[in-house]
PDB file of C-alpha atoms in Angstrom:
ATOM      1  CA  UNK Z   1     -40.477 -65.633  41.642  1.00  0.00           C
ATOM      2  CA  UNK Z   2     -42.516 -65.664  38.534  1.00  0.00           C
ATOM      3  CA  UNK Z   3     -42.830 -62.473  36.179  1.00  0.00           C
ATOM      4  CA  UNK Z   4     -46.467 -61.950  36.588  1.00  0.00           C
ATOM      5  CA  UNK Z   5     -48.200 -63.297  39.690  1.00  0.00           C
ATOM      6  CA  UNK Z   6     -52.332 -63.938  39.539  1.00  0.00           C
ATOM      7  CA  UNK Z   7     -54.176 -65.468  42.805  1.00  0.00           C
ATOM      8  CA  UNK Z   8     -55.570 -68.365  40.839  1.00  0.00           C
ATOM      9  CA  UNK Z   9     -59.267 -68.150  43.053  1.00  0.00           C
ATOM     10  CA  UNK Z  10     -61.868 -69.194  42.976  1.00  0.00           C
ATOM     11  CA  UNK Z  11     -63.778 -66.126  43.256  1.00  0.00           C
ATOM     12  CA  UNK Z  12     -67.089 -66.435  43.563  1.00  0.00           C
ATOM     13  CA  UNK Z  13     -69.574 -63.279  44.006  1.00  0.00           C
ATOM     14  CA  UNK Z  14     -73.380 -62.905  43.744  1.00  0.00           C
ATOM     15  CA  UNK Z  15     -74.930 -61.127  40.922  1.00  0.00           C
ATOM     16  CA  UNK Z  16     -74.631 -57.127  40.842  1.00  0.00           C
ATOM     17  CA  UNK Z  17     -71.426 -57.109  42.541  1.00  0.00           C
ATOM     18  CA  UNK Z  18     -68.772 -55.264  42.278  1.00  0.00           C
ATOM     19  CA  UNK Z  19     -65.265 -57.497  41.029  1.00  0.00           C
ATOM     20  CA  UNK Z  20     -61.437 -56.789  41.271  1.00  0.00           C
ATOM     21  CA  UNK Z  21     -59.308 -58.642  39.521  1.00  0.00           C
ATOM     22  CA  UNK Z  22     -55.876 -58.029  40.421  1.00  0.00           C
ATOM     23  CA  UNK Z  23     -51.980 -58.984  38.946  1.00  0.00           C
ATOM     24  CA  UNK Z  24     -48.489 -57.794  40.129  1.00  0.00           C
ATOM     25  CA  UNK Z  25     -45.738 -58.322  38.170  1.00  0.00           C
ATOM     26  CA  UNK Z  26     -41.448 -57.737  38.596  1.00  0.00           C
ATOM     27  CA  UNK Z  27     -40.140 -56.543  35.289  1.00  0.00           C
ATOM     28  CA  UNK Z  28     -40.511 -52.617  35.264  1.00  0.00           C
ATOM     29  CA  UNK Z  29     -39.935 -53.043  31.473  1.00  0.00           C
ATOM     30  CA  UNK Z  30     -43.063 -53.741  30.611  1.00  0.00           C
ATOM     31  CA  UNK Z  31     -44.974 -51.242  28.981  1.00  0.00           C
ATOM     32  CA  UNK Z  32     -48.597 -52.972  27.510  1.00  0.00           C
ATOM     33  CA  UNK Z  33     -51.090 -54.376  29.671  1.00  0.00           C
ATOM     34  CA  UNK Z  34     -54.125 -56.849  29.049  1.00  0.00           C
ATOM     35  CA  UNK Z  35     -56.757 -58.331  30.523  1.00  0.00           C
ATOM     36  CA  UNK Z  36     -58.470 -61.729  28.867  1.00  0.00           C
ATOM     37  CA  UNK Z  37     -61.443 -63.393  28.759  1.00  0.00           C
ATOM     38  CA  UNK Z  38     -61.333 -67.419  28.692  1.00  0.00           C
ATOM     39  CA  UNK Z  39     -64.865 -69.620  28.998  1.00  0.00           C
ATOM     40  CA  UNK Z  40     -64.169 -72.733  29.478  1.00  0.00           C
ATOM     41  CA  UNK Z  41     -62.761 -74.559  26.494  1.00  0.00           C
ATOM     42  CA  UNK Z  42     -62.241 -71.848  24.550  1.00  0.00           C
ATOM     43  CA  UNK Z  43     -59.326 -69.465  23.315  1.00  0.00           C
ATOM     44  CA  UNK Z  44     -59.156 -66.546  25.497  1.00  0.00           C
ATOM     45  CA  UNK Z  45     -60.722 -63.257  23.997  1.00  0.00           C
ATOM     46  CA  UNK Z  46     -59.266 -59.520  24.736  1.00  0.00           C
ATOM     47  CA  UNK Z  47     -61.041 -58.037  27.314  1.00  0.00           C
ATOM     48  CA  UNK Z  48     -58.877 -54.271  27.971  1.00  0.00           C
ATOM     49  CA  UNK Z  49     -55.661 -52.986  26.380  1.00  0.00           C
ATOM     50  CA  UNK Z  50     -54.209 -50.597  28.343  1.00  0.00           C
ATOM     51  CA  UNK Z  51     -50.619 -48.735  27.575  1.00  0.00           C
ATOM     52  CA  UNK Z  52     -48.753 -47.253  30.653  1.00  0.00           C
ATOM     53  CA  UNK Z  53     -50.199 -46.416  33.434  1.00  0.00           C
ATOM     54  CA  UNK Z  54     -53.890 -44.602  34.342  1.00  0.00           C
ATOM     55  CA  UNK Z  55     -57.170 -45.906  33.513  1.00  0.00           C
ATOM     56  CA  UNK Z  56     -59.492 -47.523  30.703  1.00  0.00           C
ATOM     57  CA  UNK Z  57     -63.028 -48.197  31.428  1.00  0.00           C
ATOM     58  CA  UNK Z  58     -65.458 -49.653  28.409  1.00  0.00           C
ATOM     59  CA  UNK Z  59     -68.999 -50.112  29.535  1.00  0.00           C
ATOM     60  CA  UNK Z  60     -69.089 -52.114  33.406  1.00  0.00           C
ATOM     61  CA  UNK Z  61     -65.204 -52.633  33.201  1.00  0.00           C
ATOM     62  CA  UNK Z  62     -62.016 -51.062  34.092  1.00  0.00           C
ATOM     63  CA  UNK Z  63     -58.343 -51.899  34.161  1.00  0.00           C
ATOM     64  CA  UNK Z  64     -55.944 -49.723  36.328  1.00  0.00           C
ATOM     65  CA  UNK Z  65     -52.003 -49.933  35.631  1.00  0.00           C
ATOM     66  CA  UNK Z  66     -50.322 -48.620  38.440  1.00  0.00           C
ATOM     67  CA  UNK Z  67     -46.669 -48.948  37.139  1.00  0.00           C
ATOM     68  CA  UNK Z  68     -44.832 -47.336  40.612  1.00  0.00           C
ATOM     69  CA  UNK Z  69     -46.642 -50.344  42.600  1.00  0.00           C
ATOM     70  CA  UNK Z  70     -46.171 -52.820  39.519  1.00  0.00           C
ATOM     71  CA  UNK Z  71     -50.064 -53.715  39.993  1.00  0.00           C
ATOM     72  CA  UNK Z  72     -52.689 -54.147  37.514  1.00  0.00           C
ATOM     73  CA  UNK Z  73     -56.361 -54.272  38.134  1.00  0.00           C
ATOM     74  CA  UNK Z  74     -59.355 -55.124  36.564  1.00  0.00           C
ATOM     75  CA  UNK Z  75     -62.849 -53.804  37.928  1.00  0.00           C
ATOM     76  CA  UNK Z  76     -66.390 -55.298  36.657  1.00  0.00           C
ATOM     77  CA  UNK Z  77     -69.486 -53.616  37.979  1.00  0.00           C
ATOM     78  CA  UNK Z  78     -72.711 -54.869  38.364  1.00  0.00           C
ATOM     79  CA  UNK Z  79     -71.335 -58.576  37.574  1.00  0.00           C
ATOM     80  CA  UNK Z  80     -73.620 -60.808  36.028  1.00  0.00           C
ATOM     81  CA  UNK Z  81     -73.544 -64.480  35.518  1.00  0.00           C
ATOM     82  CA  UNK Z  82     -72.301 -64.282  31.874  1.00  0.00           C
ATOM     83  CA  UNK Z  83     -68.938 -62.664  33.083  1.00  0.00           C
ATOM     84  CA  UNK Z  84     -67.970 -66.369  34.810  1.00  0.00           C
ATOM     85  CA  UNK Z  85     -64.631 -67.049  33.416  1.00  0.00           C
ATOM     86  CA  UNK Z  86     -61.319 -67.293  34.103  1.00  0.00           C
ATOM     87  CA  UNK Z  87     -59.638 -64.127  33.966  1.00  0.00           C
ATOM     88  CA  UNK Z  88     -56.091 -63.896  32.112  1.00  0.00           C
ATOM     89  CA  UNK Z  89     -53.588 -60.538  32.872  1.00  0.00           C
ATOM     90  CA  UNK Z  90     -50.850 -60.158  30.335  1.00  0.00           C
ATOM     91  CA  UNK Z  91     -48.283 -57.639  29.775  1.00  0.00           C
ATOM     92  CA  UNK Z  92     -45.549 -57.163  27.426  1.00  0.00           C
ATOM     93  CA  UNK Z  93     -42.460 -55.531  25.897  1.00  0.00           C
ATOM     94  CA  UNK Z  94     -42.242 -57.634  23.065  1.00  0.00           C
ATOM     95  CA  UNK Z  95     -42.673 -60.362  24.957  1.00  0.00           C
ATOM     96  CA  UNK Z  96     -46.240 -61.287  26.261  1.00  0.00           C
ATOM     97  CA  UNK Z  97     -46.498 -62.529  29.665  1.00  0.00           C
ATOM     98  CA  UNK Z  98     -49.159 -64.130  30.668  1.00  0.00           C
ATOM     99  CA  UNK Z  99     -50.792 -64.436  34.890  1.00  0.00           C
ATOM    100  CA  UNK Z 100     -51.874 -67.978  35.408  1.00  0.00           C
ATOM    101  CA  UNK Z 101     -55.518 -66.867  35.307  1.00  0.00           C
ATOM    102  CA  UNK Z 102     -58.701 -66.466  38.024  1.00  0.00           C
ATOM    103  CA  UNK Z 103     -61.963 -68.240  37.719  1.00  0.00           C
ATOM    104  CA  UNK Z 104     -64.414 -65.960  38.574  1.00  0.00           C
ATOM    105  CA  UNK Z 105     -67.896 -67.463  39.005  1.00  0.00           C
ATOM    106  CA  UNK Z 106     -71.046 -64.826  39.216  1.00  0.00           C
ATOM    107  CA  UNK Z 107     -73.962 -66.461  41.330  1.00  0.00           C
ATOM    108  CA  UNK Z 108     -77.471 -65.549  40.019  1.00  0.00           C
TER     109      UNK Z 108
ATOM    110  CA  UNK U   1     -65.141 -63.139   9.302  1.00  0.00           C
ATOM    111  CA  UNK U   2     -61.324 -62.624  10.619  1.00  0.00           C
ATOM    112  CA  UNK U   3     -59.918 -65.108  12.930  1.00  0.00           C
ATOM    113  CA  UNK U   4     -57.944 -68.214  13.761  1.00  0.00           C
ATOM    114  CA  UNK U   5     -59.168 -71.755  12.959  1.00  0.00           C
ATOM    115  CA  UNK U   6     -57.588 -74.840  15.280  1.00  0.00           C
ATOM    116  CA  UNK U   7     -58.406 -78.429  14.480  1.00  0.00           C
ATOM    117  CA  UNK U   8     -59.378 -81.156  15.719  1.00  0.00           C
ATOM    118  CA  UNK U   9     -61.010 -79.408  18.945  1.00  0.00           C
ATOM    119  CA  UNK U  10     -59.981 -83.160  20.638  1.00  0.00           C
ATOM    120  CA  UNK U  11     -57.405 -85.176  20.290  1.00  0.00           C
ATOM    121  CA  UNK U  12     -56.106 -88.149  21.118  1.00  0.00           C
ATOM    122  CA  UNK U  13     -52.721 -89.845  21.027  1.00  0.00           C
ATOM    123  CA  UNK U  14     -51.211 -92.940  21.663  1.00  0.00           C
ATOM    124  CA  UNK U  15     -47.593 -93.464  23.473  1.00  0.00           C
ATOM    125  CA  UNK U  16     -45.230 -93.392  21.203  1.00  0.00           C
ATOM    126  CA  UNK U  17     -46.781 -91.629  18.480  1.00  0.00           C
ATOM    127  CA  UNK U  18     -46.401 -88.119  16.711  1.00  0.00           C
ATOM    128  CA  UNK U  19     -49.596 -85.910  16.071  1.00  0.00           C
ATOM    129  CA  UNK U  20     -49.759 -82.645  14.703  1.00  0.00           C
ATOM    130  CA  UNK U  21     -52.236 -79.627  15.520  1.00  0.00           C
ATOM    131  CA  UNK U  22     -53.463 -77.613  12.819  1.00  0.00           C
ATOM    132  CA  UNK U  23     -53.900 -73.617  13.095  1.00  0.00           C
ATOM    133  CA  UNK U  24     -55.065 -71.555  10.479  1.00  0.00           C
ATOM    134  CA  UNK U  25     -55.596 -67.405  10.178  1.00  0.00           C
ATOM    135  CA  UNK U  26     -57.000 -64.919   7.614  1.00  0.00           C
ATOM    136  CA  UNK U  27     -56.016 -62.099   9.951  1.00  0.00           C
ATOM    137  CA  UNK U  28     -53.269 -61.046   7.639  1.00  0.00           C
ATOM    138  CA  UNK U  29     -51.128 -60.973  10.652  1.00  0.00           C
ATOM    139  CA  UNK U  30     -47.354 -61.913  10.631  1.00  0.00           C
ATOM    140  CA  UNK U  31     -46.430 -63.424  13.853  1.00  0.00           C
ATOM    141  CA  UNK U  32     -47.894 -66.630  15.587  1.00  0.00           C
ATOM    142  CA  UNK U  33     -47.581 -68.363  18.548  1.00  0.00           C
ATOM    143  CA  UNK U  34     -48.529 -71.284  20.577  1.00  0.00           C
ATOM    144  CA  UNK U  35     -49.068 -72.470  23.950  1.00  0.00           C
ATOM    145  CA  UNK U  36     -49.512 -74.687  26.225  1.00  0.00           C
ATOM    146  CA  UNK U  37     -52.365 -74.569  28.954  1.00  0.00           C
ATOM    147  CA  UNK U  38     -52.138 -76.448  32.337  1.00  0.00           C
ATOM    148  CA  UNK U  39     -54.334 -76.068  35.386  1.00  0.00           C
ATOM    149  CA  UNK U  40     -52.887 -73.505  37.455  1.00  0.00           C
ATOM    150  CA  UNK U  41     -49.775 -72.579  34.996  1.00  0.00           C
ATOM    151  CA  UNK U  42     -50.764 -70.134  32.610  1.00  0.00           C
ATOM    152  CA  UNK U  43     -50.098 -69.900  29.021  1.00  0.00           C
ATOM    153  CA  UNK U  44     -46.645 -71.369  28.676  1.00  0.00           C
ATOM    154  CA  UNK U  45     -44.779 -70.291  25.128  1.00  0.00           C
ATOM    155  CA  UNK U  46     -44.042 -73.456  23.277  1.00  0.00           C
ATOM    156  CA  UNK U  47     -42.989 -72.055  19.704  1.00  0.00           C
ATOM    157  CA  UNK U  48     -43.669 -68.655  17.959  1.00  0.00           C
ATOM    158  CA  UNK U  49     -43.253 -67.559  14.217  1.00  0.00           C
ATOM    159  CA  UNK U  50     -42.764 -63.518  13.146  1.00  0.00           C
ATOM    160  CA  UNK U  51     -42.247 -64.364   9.595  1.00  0.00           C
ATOM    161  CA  UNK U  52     -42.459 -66.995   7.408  1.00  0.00           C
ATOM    162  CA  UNK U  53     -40.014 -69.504   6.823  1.00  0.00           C
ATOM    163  CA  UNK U  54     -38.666 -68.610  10.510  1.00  0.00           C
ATOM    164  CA  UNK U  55     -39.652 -69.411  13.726  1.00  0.00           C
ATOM    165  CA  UNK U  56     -38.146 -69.726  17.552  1.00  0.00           C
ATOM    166  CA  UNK U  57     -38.283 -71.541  20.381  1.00  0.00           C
ATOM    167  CA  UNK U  58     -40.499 -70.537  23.245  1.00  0.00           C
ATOM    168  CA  UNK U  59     -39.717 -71.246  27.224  1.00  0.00           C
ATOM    169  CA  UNK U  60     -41.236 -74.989  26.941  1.00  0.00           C
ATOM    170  CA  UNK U  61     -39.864 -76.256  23.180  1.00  0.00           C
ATOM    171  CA  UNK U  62     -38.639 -79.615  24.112  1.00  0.00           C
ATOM    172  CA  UNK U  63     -40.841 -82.918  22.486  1.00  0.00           C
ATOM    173  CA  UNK U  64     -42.335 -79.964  19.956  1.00  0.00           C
ATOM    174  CA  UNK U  65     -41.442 -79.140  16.168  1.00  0.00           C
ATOM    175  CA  UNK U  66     -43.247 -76.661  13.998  1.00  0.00           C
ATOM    176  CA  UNK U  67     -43.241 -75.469  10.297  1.00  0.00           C
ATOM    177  CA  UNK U  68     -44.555 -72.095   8.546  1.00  0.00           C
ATOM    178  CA  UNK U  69     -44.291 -72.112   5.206  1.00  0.00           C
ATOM    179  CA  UNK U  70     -46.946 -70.203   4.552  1.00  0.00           C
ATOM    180  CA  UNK U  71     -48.232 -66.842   5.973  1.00  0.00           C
ATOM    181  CA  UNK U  72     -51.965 -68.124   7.154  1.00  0.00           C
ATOM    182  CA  UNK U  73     -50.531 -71.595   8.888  1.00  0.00           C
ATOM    183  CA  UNK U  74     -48.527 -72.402  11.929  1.00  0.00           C
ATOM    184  CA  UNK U  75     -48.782 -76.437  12.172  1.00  0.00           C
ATOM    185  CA  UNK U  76     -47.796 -77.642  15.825  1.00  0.00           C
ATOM    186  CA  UNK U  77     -45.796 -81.492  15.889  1.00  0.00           C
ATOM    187  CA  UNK U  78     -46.366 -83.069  19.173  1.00  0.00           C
ATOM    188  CA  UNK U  79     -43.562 -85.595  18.889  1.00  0.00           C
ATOM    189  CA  UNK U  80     -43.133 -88.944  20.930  1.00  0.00           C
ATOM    190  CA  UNK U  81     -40.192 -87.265  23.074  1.00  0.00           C
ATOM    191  CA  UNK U  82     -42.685 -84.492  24.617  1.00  0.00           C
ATOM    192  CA  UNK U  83     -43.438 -86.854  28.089  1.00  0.00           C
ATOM    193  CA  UNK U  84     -46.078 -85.238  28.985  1.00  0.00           C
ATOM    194  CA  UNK U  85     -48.739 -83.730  25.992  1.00  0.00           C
ATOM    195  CA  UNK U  86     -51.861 -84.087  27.772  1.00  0.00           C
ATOM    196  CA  UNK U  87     -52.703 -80.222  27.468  1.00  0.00           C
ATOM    197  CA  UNK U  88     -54.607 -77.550  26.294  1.00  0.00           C
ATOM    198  CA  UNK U  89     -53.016 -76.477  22.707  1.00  0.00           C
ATOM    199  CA  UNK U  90     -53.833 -72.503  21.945  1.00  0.00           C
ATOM    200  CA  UNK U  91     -52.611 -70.704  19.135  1.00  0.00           C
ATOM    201  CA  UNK U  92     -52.358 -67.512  18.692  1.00  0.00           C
ATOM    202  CA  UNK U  93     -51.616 -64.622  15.961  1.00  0.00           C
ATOM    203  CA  UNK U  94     -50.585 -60.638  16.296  1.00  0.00           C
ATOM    204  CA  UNK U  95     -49.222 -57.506  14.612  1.00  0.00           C
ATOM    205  CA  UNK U  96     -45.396 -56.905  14.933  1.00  0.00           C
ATOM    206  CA  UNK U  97     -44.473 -55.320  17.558  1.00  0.00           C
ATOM    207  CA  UNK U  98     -46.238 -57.484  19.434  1.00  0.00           C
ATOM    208  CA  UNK U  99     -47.787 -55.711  22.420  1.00  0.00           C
ATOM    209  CA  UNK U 100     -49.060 -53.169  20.169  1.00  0.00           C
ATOM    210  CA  UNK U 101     -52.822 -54.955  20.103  1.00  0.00           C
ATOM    211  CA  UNK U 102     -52.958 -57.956  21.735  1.00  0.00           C
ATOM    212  CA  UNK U 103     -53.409 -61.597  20.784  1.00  0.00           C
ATOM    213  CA  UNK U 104     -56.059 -63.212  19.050  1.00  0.00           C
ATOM    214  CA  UNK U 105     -56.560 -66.327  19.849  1.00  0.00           C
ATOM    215  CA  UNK U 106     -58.390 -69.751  18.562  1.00  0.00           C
ATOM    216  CA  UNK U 107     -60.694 -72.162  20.458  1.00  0.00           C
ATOM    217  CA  UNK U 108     -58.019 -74.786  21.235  1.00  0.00           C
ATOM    218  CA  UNK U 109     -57.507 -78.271  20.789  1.00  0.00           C
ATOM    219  CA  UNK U 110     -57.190 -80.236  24.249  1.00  0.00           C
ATOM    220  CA  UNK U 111     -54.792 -83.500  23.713  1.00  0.00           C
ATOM    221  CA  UNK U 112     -54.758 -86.488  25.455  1.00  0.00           C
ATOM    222  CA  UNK U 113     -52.580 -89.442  25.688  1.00  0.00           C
ATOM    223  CA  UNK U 114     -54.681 -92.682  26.132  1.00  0.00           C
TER     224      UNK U 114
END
């Protein structure tokens, strides 16, 4: 069983819906959670930084820790065809662990 | 601006030979890392660095060497033993205490073995 488990996808959605992005993961231990951004051919970007469990939202996203379940979530609302990417969860205690990533395409 | 410069963006390599990947950051941070990027796998940890003149091996280290002798530069050695380079190459830099703030991250350099 891997440490952090990501459906791969594809997802694909039409425009102005709503997105969940969603990781589980075995080690209780960790204690930081991210969510990345990767376009293709290019570095992955930090999207969300969350610490513990609860809630972050910044502008049409938000990442849920729910450390009891070992489950991670990212939202996007009102998806638009600049958020196609492939979507990276990572957690850490030290150690970053990284989901294998799901490509997420937004349909005009 | 801040951030992490990788070079060449392509790459290519011929069997048998060495090639090495260059990664540069002004971010002032200590610790760097790379990995390796396969469809479907992840980021896999090849080699990270918290300090200069130190570094340790990552989960996939095998046919890889690296060097930091200074604090800005992490130079990745894709030797003739790694079997299978044709990859993704991502390098990465971060605070100590590493899950503090996340990764930054460069643009990549994808290698391939012709």
């Amino acid at each position: 069983q891997k440490e952090v488990e990501q459906d791969p996808g594809p997802l694909s959605v039409p425009e102005g819906a709503i997105v969940s992005l969603n990781c589980t993961y075995s080690n209780s231990a960790f204690q930081y959670f991210m969510w990345y951004r990767q376009y293709s051919r290019k570095g992955p970007e930090l999207l969300m930084y969350t610490y513990s469990s609860g809630n972050k939202e910044d502008g049409r996203f938000t990442a849920q820790v729910d450390k009891s379940s070992k489950y991670i979530s990212l939202f996007i609302r009102d998806s638009q065809p600049s958020d196609s990417a492939t979507y990276l969860c990572a957690m850490s205690t030290g150690d970053m662990r990284f989901g294998a990533g799901t490509r997420l395409t937004v349909k005009p | 601006d801040g951030g992490i410069t990788q070079s060449p963006k392509y790459l290519f390599r011929k069997e048998g030979q060495n090639v090495t990947l260059s990664c540069e950051q002004n971010l002032n941070h200590d610790a760097m890392y790379w990995y390796r990027q396969d469809p479907g796998q992840g980021l896999r940890l090849i080699y990270y660095s918290q300090i200069v003149n130190d570094f340790q091996k990552g989960d996939i280290a095998e046919g890889y060497s690296v060097s930091r002798e200074k604090k800005e530069s992490f130079p990745l050695t894709v030797t003739s033993a790694q079997k299978n380079p044709t990859a993704f190459y991502l390098c990465a830099s971060g605070t100590q205490g590493v899950g503090s703030s996340g990764y930054t991250f460069g643009s990549g350099t994808r290698l391939t073995v012709v």
